[in-house]
Structure formats: structure tokens, C-alpha cells
Coordinates of C-alpha atoms in Angstrom, one line a residue:
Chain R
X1 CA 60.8 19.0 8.7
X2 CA 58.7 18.2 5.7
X3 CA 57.4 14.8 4.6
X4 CA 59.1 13.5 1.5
X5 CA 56.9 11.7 -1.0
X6 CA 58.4 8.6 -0.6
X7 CA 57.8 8.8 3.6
X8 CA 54.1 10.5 2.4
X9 CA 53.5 7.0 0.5
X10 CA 55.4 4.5 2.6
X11 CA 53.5 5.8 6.1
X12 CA 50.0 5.8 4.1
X13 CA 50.8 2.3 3.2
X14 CA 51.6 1.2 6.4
X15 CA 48.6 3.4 8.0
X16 CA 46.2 1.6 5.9
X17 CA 47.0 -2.1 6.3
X18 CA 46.6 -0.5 10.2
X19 CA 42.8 0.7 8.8
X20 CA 41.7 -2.5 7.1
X21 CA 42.5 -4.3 10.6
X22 CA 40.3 -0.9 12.2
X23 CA 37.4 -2.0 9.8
X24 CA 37.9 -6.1 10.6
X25 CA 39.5 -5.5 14.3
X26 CA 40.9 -9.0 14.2
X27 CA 44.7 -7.8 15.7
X28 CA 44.0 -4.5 17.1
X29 CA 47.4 -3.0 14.5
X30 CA 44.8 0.0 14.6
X31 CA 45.3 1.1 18.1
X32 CA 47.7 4.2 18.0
X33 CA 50.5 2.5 20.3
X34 CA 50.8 0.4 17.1
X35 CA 50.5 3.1 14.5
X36 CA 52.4 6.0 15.7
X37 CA 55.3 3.6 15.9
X38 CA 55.0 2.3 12.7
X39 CA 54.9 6.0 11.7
X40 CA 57.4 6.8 13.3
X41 CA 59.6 4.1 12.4
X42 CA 58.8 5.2 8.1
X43 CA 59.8 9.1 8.8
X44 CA 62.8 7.7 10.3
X45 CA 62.0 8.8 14.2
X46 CA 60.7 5.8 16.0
X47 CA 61.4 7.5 19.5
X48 CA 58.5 10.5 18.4
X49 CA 56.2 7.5 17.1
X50 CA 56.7 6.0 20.7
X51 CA 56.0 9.1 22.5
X52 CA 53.0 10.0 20.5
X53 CA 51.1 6.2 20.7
X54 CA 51.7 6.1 24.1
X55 CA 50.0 9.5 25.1
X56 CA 47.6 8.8 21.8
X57 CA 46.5 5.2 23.1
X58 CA 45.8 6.4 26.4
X59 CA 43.5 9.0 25.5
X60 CA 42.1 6.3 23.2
X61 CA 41.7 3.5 26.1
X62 CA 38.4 5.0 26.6
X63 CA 37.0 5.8 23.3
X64 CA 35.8 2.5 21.8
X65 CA 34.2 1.2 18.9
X66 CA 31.7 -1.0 21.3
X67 CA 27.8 -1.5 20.3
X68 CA 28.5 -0.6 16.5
X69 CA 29.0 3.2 17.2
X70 CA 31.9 5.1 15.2
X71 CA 33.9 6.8 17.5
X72 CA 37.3 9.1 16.2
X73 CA 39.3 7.7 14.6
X74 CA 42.7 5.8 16.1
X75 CA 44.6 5.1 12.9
X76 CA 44.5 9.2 12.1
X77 CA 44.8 10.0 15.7
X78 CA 48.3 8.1 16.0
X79 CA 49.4 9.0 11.9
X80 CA 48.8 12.6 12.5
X81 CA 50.1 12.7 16.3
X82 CA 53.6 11.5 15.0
X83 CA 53.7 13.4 11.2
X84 CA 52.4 16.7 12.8
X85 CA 55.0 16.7 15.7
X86 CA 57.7 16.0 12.6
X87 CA 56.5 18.5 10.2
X88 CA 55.9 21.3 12.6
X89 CA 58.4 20.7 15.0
X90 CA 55.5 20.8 18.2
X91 CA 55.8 18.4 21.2
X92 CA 53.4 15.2 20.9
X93 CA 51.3 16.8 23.7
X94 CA 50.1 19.5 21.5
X95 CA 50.2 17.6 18.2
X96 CA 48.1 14.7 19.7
X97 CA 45.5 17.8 19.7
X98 CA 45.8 18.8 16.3
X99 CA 45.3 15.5 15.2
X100 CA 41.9 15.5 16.5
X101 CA 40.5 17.0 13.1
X102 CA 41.7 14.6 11.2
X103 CA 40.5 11.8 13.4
X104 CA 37.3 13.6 12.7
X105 CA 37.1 13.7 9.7
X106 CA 38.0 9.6 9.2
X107 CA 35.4 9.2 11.6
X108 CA 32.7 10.6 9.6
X109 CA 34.1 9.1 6.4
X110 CA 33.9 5.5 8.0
X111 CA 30.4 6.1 9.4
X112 CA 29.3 7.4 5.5
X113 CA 31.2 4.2 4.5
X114 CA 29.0 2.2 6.5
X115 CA 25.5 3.4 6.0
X116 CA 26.4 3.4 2.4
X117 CA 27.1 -0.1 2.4
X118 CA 23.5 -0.8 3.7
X119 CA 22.6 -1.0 -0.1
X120 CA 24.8 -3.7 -0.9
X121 CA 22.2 -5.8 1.4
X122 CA 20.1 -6.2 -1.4
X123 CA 22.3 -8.0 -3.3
X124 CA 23.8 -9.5 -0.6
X125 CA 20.7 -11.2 -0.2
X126 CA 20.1 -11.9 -4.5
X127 CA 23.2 -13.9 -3.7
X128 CA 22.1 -15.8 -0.7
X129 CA 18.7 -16.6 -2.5
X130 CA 21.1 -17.8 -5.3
X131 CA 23.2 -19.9 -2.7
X132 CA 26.0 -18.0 -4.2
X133 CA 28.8 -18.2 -1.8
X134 CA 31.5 -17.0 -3.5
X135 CA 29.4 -13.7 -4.4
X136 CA 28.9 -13.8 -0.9
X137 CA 32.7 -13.8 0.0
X138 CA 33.3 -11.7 -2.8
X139 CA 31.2 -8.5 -1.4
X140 CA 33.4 -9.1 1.6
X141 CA 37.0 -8.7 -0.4
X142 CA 35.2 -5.4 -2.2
X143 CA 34.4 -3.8 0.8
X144 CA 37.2 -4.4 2.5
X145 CA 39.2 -3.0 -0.9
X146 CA 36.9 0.3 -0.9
X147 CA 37.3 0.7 2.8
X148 CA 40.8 0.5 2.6
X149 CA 41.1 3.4 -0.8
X150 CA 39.2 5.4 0.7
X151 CA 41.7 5.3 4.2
X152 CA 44.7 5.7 1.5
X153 CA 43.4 8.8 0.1
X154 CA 42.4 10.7 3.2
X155 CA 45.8 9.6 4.9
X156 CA 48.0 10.5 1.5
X157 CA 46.3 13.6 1.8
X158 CA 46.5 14.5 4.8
X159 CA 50.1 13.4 5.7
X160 CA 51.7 14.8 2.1
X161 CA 48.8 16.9 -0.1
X162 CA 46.9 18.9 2.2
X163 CA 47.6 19.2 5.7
X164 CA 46.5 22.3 6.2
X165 CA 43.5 22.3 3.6
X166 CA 42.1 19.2 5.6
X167 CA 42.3 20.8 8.7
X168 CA 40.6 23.8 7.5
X169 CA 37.9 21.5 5.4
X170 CA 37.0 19.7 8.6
X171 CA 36.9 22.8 10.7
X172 CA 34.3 24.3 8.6
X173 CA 31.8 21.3 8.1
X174 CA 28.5 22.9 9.2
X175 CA 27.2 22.0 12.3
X176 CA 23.6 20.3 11.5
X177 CA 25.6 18.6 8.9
X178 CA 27.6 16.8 11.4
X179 CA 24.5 16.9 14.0
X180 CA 22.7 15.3 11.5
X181 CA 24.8 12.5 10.6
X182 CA 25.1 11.8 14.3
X183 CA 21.7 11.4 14.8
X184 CA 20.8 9.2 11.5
X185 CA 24.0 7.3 12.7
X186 CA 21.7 6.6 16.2
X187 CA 18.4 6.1 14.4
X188 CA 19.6 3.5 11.9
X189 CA 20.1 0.6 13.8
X190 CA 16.6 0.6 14.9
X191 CA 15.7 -1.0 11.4
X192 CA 18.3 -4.0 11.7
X193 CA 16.3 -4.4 15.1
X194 CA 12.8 -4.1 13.6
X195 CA 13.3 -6.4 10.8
X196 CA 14.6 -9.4 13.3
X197 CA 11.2 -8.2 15.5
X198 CA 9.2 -8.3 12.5
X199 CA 10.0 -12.3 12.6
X200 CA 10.7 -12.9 16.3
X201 CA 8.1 -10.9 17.7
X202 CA 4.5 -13.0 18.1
X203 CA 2.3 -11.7 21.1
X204 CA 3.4 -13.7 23.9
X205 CA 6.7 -12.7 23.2
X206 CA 5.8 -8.9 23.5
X207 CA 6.2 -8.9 27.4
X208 CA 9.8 -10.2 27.2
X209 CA 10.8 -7.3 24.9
X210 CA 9.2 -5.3 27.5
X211 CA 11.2 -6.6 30.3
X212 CA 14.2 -6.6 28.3
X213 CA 13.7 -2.6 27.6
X214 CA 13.3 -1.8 30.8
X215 CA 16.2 -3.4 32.5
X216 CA 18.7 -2.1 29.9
X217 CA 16.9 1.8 30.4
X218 CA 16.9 1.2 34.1
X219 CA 20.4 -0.1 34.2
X220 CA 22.6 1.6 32.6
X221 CA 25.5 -0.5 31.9
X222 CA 28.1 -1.2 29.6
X223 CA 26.9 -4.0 27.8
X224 CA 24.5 -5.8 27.2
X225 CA 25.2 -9.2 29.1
X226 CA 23.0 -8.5 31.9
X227 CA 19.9 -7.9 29.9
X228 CA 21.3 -11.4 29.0
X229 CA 21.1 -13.1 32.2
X230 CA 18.2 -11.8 32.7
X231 CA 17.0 -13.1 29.1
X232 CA 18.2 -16.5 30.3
X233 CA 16.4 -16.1 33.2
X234 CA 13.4 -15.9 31.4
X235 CA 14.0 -18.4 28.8
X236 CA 14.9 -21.1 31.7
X237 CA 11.5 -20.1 33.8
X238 CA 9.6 -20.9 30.7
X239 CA 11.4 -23.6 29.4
X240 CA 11.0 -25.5 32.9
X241 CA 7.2 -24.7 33.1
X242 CA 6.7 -25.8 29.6
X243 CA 8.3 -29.5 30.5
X244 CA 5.5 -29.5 33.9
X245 CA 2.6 -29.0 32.1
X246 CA 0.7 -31.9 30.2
X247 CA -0.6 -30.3 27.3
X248 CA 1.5 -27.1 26.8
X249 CA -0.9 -24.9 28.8
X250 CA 0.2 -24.0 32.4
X251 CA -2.1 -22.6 35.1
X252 CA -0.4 -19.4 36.8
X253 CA 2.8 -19.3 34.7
X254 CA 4.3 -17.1 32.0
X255 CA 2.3 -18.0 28.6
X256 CA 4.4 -20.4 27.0
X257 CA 3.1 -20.3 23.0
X258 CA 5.7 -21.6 21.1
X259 CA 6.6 -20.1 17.5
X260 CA 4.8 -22.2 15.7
X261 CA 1.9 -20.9 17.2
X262 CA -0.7 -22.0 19.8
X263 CA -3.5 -19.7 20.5
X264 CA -2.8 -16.8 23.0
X265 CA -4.9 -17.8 26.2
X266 CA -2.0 -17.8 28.2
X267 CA -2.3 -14.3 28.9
Chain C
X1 CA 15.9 -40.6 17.2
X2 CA 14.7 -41.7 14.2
X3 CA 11.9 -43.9 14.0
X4 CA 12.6 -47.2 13.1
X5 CA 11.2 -48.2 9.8
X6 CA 11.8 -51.5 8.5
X7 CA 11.4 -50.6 4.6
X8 CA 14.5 -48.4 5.0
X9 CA 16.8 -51.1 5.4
X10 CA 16.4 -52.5 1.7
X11 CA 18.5 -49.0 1.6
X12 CA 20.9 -48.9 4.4
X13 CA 23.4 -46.6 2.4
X14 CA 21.1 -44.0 1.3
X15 CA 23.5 -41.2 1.8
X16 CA 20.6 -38.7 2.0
X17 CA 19.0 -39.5 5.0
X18 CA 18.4 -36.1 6.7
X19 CA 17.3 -38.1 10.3
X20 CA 20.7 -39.7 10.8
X21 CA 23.4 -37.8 12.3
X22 CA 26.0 -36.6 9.9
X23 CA 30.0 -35.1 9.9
X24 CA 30.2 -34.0 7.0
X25 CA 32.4 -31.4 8.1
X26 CA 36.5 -31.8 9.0
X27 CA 38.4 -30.5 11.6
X28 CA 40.3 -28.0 8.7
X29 CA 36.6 -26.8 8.0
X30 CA 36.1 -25.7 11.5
X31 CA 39.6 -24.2 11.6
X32 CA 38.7 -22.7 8.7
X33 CA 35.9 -20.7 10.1
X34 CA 38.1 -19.5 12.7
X35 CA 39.8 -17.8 9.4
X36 CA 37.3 -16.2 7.8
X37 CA 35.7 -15.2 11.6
X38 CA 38.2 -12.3 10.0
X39 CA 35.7 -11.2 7.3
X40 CA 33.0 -10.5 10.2
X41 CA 33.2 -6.5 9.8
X42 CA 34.7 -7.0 6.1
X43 CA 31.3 -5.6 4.7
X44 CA 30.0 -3.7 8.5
X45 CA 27.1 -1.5 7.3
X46 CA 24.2 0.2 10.3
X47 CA 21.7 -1.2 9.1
X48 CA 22.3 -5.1 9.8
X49 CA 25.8 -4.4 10.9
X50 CA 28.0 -7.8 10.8
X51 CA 25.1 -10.2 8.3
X52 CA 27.7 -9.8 5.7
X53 CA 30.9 -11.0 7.2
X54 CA 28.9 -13.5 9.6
X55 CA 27.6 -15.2 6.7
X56 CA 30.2 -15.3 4.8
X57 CA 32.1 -17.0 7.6
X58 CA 30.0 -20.0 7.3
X59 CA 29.0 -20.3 4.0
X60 CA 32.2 -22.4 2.6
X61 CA 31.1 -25.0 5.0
X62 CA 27.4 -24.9 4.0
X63 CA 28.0 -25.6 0.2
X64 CA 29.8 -28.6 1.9
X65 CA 27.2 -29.2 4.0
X66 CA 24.2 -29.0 1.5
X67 CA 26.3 -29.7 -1.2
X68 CA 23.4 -31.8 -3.4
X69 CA 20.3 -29.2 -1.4
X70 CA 20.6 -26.0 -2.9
X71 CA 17.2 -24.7 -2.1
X72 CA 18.4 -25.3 2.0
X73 CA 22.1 -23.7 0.9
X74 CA 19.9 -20.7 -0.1
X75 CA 17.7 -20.9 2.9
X76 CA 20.5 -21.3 5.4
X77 CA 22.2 -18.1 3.5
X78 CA 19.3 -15.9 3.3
X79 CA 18.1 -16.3 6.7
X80 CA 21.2 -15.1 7.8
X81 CA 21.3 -12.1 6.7
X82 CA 19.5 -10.3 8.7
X83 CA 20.9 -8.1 11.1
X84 CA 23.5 -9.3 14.0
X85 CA 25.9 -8.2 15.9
X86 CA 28.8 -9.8 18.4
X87 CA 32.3 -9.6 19.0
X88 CA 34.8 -10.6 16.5
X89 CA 36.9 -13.2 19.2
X90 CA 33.9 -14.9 20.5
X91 CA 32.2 -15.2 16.6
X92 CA 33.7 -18.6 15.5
X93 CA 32.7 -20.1 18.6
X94 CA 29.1 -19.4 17.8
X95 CA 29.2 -19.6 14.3
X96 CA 30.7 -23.0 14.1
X97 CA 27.9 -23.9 17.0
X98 CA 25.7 -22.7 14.5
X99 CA 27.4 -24.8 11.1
X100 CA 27.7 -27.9 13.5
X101 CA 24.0 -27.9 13.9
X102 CA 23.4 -27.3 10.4
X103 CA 25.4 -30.2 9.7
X104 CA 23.1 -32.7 12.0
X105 CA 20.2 -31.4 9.8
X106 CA 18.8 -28.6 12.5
X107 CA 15.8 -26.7 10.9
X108 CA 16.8 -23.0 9.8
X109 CA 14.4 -21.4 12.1
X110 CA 16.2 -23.2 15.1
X111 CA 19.3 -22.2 14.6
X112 CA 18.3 -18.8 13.8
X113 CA 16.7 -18.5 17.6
X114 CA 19.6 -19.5 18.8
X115 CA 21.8 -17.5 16.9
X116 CA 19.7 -14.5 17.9
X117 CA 19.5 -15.6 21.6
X118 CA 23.5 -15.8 21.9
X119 CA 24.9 -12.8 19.6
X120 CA 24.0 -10.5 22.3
X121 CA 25.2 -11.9 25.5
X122 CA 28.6 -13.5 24.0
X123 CA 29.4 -9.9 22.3
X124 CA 28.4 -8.6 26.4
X125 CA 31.0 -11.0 27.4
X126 CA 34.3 -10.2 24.5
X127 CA 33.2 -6.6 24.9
X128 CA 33.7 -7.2 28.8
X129 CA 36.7 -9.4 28.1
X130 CA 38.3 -7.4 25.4
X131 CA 37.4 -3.9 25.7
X132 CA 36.7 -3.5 28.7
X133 CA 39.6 -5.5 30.5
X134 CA 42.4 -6.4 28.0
X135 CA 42.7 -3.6 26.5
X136 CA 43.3 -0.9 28.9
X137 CA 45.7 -3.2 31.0
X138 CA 47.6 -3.6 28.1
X139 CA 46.9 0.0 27.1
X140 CA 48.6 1.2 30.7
X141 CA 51.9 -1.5 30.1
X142 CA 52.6 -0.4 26.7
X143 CA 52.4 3.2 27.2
X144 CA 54.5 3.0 30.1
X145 CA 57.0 1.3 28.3
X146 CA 56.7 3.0 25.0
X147 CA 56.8 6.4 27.2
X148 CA 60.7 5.2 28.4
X149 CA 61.5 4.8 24.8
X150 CA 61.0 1.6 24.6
X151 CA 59.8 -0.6 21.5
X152 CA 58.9 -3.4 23.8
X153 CA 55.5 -1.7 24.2
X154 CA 54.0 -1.9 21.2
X155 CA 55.3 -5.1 20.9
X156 CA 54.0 -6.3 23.6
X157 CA 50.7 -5.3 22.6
X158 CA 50.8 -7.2 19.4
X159 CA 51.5 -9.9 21.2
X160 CA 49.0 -9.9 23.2
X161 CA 45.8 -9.6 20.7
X162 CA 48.1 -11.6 18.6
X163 CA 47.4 -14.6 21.1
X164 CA 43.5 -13.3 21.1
X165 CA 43.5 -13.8 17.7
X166 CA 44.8 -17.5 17.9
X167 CA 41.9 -18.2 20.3
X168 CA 39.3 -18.0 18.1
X169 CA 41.1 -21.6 16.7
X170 CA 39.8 -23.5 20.0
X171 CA 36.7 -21.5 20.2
X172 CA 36.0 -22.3 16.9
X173 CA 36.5 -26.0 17.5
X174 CA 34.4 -26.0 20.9
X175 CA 31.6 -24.1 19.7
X176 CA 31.5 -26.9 17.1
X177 CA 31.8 -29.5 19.7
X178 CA 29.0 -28.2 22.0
X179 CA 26.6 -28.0 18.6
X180 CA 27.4 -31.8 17.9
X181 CA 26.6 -32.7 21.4
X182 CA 24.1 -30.6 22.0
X183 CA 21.8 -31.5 19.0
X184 CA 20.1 -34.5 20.2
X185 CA 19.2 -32.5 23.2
X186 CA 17.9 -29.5 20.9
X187 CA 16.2 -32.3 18.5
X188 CA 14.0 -33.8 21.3
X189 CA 12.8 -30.5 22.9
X190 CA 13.1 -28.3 19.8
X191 CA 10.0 -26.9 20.5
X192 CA 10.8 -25.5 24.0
X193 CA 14.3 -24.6 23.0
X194 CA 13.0 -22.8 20.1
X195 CA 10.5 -20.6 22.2
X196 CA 12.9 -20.4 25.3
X197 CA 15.6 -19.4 22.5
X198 CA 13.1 -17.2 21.4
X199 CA 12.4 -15.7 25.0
X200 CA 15.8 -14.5 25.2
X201 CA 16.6 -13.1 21.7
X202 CA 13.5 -11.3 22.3
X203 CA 14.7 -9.8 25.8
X204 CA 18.1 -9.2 24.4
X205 CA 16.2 -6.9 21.5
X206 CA 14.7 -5.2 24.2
X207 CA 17.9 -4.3 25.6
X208 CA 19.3 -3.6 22.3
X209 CA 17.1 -0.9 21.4
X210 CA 17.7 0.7 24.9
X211 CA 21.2 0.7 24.4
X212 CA 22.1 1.0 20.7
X213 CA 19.2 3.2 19.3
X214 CA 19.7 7.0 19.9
X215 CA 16.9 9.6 19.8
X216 CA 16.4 12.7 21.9
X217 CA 14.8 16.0 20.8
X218 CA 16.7 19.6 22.1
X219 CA 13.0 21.6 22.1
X220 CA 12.2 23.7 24.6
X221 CA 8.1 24.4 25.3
X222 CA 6.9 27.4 26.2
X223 CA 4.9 27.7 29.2
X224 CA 4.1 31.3 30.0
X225 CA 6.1 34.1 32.0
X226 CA 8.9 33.4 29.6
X227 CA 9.2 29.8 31.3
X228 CA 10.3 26.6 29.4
X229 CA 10.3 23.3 29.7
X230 CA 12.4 21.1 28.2
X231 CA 10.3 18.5 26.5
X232 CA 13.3 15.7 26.8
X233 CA 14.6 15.9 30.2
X234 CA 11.3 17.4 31.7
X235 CA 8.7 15.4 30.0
X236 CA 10.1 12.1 27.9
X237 CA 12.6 11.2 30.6
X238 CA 10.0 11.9 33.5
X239 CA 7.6 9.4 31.4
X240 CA 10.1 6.5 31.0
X241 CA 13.6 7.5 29.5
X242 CA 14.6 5.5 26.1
X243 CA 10.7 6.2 25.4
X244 CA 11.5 7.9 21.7
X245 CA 14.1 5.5 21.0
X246 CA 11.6 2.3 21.9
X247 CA 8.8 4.2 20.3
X248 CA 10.9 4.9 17.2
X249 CA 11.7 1.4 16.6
X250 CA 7.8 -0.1 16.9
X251 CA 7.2 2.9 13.9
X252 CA 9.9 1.6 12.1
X253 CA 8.3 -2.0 12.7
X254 CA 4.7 -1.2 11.8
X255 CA 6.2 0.1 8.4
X256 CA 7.9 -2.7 7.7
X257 CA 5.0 -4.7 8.2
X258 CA 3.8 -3.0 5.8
X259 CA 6.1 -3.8 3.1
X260 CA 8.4 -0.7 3.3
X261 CA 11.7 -1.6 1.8
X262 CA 14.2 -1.0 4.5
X263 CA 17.1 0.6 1.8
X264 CA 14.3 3.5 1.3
X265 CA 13.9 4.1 5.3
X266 CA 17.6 4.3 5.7
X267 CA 17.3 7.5 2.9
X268 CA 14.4 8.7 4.9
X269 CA 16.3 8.3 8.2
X270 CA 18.8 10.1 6.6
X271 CA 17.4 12.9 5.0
X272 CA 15.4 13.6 8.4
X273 CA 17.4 13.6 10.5
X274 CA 19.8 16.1 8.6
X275 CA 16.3 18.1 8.7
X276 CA 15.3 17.9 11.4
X277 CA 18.5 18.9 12.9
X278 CA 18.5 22.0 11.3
X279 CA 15.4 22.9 12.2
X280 CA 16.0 22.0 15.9
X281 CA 13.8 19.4 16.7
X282 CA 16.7 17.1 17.0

């Protein structure tokens, strides 16, 4: 059954107040078991929409957006899950599937979003030299606006326009295209890190980096909150050996220079 | 704390003084960084992920709180921009820790190592909360029940990270408590908790870089006799695995040092990688 123009602009509405919330993740409407219902519920066949965000949000229980990475996208999975299995008639099972394209494709178009917005820094910080809040506030509202268009489009287009044109687009992105973006999408964070090191990081504090490193390579875990205990580990050794010693400098211990810089004899 | 100085009591009301400890702040202004805890991805971008949205969550109540200082408005601003990253629930408790210092007149690079020393581990624990455990509990309920035909599911669900929403209220308000009590502490050993503050955001990066920074090359070395070896899993990872990624960053470092502007490295990140991809080295 095909998708009126009315249902084509009603479920990108809905669908994209479900993005923003991907983008801001403050009440989780961008999970599938939310949006295929919603989907549903605009193309008049809420029982389809249930069917497809509950097999779609279990797939998706284990894809998360943890640690800044981009991972497919849930608002196309559980759009496309419930318009594919209207228009072409195909159990959720298979349509969940076809959906994967599209997911794709939002994926890549929110991780361009993102590295693109890394030149709005600049400005971000004209207006924090300026102690401009509402400039600051304001590149919040734009982004969020942008985010949200560009969501709109790629959902009117690929629930009403262009199914089949999207599926074929995405299909035929070239490989080191793709391979590429993944691996600039790995290698950028490594700046945010290096410019908080380039004013954290004074010798003594070198080893703690270090230790930190090692523990996260060594144990591979899901997050980072043991590398935290451990970091509080360290924090507490020093901060107790700082408050024994007389004049700051302690015989045997972890070098304790503070940031405001005593000489390095420590180590 | 202060000293006692006799001269300033021919001024008792000097509304300035930066040594006594002010509330400047409401109980609506920490509520109302609970609020705008919402515009904490609104501008998310890889280089310095949330600096955008985390800023912009506490800078209503800086104008209030350097309302006549706009040279430490600025200061306060600018320093955080740089790059964090946490989880949204658990952000107004730390950001309103963070403002409530402010507020008592806590030095920017202070409250910056703390920042940096608590992004990490409280984004470890809503990941572990959040991610990790709420959702797929809730993911297996509501699937169940939306599988029977039923619209409780996703209602259900809403509900749920409806009421994880409504915590970041008292987090908000106990992160600011914690701040206000904790200052005098802070104040009187700001030295130590600034380098063991330090010590920790500095372990944390450590970690970071092994977990968030990704770099591995596919080549294959010839060795004779038509062998290879697989210069990532039989010579990077046999040295210390992470290595490229670790090594990476401290390039990326030394060139900052140098002056680089970071927007040009993200082009040159970029356009290498798409490169270097093609040409197989990654």
C-alpha cells in the first residue's frame, strides 16, 4: 500500500521530533520501540508499528551511541521497519533488514553533521571571549534546527520521494569512502584529547597518563569508570602524601608537583 | 577564611568582596540547569564533543554570577570550551557542582581540574546505569509486551526515561549542594586538590585515548617465500596494543604545541584518512 503525502509528511514530522531527542538523548523518543509505533500509529497500523519496534529495539539493545561513536541509526531503523513492511507488503522480520540502508545512510549523515560542526568551535569560542551567552545558547538552538532539517529531508525522502533511489544511492557509496569516514571518525577525537593534554599535561603528570593508558588497553571494558577508580586511586595516594610531608617534597613517594609548578626532583 | 583586616570594616557592605562566601544563585537557577542539561549534545561535534551544550548549560547562571566581572564571565566561558564528554543524566549534577563553586569565587583553573577529573568517571557510571542496565531491561519488557500487541510497551518505556529525565532535577540540586559544602574544603587545600584533581583527569585521558581513539593499519609485510606478516596484529599489537592510537595522539599534541590550529587538523584528518584508506594503509 503506498504512502500518501499527507502520511509521507505527518510520519517525517513525528520521526524527527524522535531525531532531535537522538541528537540531545534527553527522553530516549529515538529508540525504535518508540518510533515504529509512532509510525505506525500515522499510517494508520499501530499493530505493524508494534511488531516492528519491538524486533527493531531488540536488535538495537546492543548498538549504542556510548563513548561519542555514531552507530546506525534507530530513528530510520524503526521509520523504515514499519513504512517498508506497509508499502511492500513484507513481514517486519524481513523489512527490519531492508531498513538497514537507510539507517546507514542517517548514520553517516549524522557523523558528517558532527565533524562539520567542529568549525563552529571557533566562534563558539569568539563568543565565550565576548562573554556572550546568549550567542552561546544561540549556536545550540541552530544546531539543533540544522540537525533536525537535515533528519526531515532524508526521512521525507526516504518514506515518500525515493525509496528505492535511497536504497540504491546508499548501496553504491564506495567503499574507501565509507572506510574512510570511519576511520577519520576514530582519529578525530584524539585532538579534543590533545588540546586538554596540551594544558593538563606538565611532567610529573606524564606517568599518570601512562598508567591510565595501560589499564584501559589491558582491560578492556565497557567504560571508562575503572580507569576512574584507579585515577582516584592515584589522586588519593598523592593527595595523602602531599599533606605528610613538610615542605611539599616527599622522600620515596610519587612526585607530588603541583600545577603551579615546583621543580621536577621528584622523579 | 579570610583574613581579618581591620580597615575593611569602614566597608562592611562592600558587595564585591570575592573572599566572603556568596549565593548569588536561587534554587530556580539550579533547577534551571537541570533544563538546559537538555542542550548538552544540542551542538555535539568530534572534535570537543559536548563543550557547546555543557557550556551553554551554565552560562545563564554565570552572567548572574559575574554579573558586574565580565573579563571572569569570559574566562569562565572560554575555559570551558574545551573538549568534554559525559552522560547527559548525570551532567547537571556536575555542572551545577561546577556553577556552585563558581559562585563561592573558586579560581577557573580549579574548577576546570575538577571538571576534567569527574566527566569521565560519572559518564562510566550513567553509561553503566543507563546503557548498560536500564535500557535493555526495559528494552526486553517493552518488546515483550509490544510483541503481544500491546501499546503498554512503548509506554512503558517512556515512562521510564521519562522519570530519568526528572532526575536530573535533584541531581542538579545535590551537585550544587556538595559544591557549596565542599568549597571551604577545596579553598584550604586547593593546591593538593588541584594536583590530585589533576592526577585523575590526567589518568582518565590515558584511558580515553585507549578507548575512544581508533587507529589500526590492514598492511601486510613481505617476508620472503611468499610469507607475510601482518604489521598490526603481528608486530603493533605484540609491541603494546593501542600503541598507534597513543602514539597518534602525542603527534597530534606536539603540533599543537606548535601552534597548529586544530579546525585545519580535523581537514587533514580527514582528507588522510579518505587517502590513506584507498591506498590501504588504513
Amino acid at each position: 500500500m503506498p504512502i500518501t503525502l499527507v502520511q509521507g509528511l505527518v510520519v517525517t514530522l513525528l520521526a524527527t521530533i524522535c531525531a532531535i531527542d537522538l541528537q540531545l538523548e534527553g527522553f530516549f523518543l529515538f529508540r525504535p520501540i518508540i518510533v515504529a509505533p509512532l509510525v505506525g500509529l500515522a499510517l494508520g497500523d499501530i499493530q505493524t508499528g508494534l511488531l516492528g519496534g519491538a524486533l527493531a529495539e531488540l536488535a538495537f539493545a546492543g548498538i549504542t551511541a556510548v563513548g561519542g561513536t555514531v552507530p546506525p541509526d534507530p530513528v530510520l531503523a524503526g521509520v523504515m521497519t514499519v513504512v517498508l513492511a506497509r508499502t511492500t507488503g513484507q513481514p517486519v522480520t524481513a523489512t527490519f533488514a531492508m531498513s538497514i540502508p537507510f539507517a546507514i545512510l542517517a548514520q553517516y549523515a549524522s557523523l558528517l553533521y558532527n565533524t562539520a560542526l567542529a568549525f563552529v568551535n571557533p566562534r563558539a569560542e569568539r563568543y565565550a571571549k565576548e562573554g556572550n551567552v546568549k550567542g552561546i545558547l544561540n549556536l545550540c538552538t541552530v544546531s539543533i534546527i540544522l540537525h533536525a532539517l537535515v533528519y526531515a529531508v532524508i526521512i521525507f525522502l526516504s518514506t515518500y520521494v525515493a525509496q528505492n533511489g535511497i536504497r540504491i544511492l546508499v548501496e553504491s557509496l564506495p567503499e574507501w569512502l565509507t572506510h574512510g569516514l570511519d576511520v577519520a571518525g576514530g582519529l578525530i577525537p584524539a585532538v579534543g584529547f590533545a588540546m586538554l593534554l596540551k594544558v593538563m599535561l606538565k611532567g610529573s603528570f606524564v606517568p599518570y597518563l601512562f598508567l591510565g593508558f595501560l589499564f584501559a588497553t589491558f582491560i578492556p571494558f565497557d567504560n571508562i569508570l575503572p580507569v576512574g577508580i584507579l585515577g582516584v586511586a592515584c589522586a588519593l595516594i598523592a593527595f595523602y602524601q602531599s599533606a605528610k610531608g613538610p615542605g611539599g617534597r616527599v622522600d620515596g613517594a610519587i612526585p607530588i608537583d603541583g600545577p603551579e609548578g615546583g621543580s621536577d626532583v621528584g622523579i | 577564611m579570610s583574613e581579618y583586616k581591620p580597615e575593611a570594616t569602614s566597608a562592611p557592605t562592600a558587595p564585591a568582596s570575592p573572599a566572603a562566601p556568596r549565593t548569588i544563585l536561587s534554587k530556580h537557577d539550579v533547577s534551571n540547569i537541570a533544563w538546559l542539561s537538555l542542550l548538552n549534545q544540542a551542538a555535539f561535534n568530534m572534535e570537543r564533543m559536548q563543550n557547546i551544550g555543557f557550556t551553554a548549560t551554565m552560562a545563564p547562571a554565570l552572567r548572574k554570577i559575574y554579573k558586574d566581572q565580565p573579563e571572569a564571565l569570559a574566562a569562565a566561558l572560554e575555559d570551558n570550551m574545551e573538549f568534554v564528554n559525559t552522560h547527559n543524566v548525570t551532567q547537571p549534577f556536575l555542572t551545577a557542582l561546577m556553577v556552585s563553586l563558581y559562585e563561592k569565587g573558586e579560581s577557573v583553573e580549579t574548577v576546570r581540574n575538577i571538571k576534567v577529573s569527574l566527566f569521565g568517571p560519572l559518564a562510566g557510571i550513567g553509561d553503566a546505569l543507563f546503557w548498560f542496565t536500564l535500557m535493555p531491561i526495559m528494552a526486553g519488557i517493552s518488546a515483550s509486551l509490544a510483541n503481544n500487541g500491546s501499546v503498554l510497551g512503548p509506554i512503558l518505556y517512556f515512562l521510564v526515561f521519562l522519570a530519568a529525565f526528572i532526575l536530573r532535577f535533584p541531581l542538579a540540586h545535590w551537585g550544587y549542594d556538595i559544591g557549596t559544602r565542599a568549597f571551604a574544603l577545596i579553598s584550604a587545600n586547593a593546591r593538593r586538590v588541584n594536583q590530585a584533581a589533576t592526577i585523575l583527569g590526567v589518568t582518565i585521558l590515558g584511558g580515553l585515548i585507549a578507548n575512544y581513539v581508533a587507529l589500526s593499519t590492514p598492511l601486510e609485510v613481505p617476508i620472503g617465500d611468499g610469507n607475510t606478516i601482518a604489521l598490526q596484529t603481528e608486530f603493533f599489537d605484540k609491541i603494546i596494543p593501542n600503541i598507534l592510537p597513543l602514539a597518534f595522539t602525542f603527534g597530534i599534541l606536539a603540533l599543537l604545541r606548535k601552534k597548529v590550529n586544530p579546525a585545519l587538523l580535523i581537514i587533514l584528518i580527514i582528507v588522510a584518512a579518505v587517502i590513506l584508506s584507498v591506498v590501504g594503509v588504513l
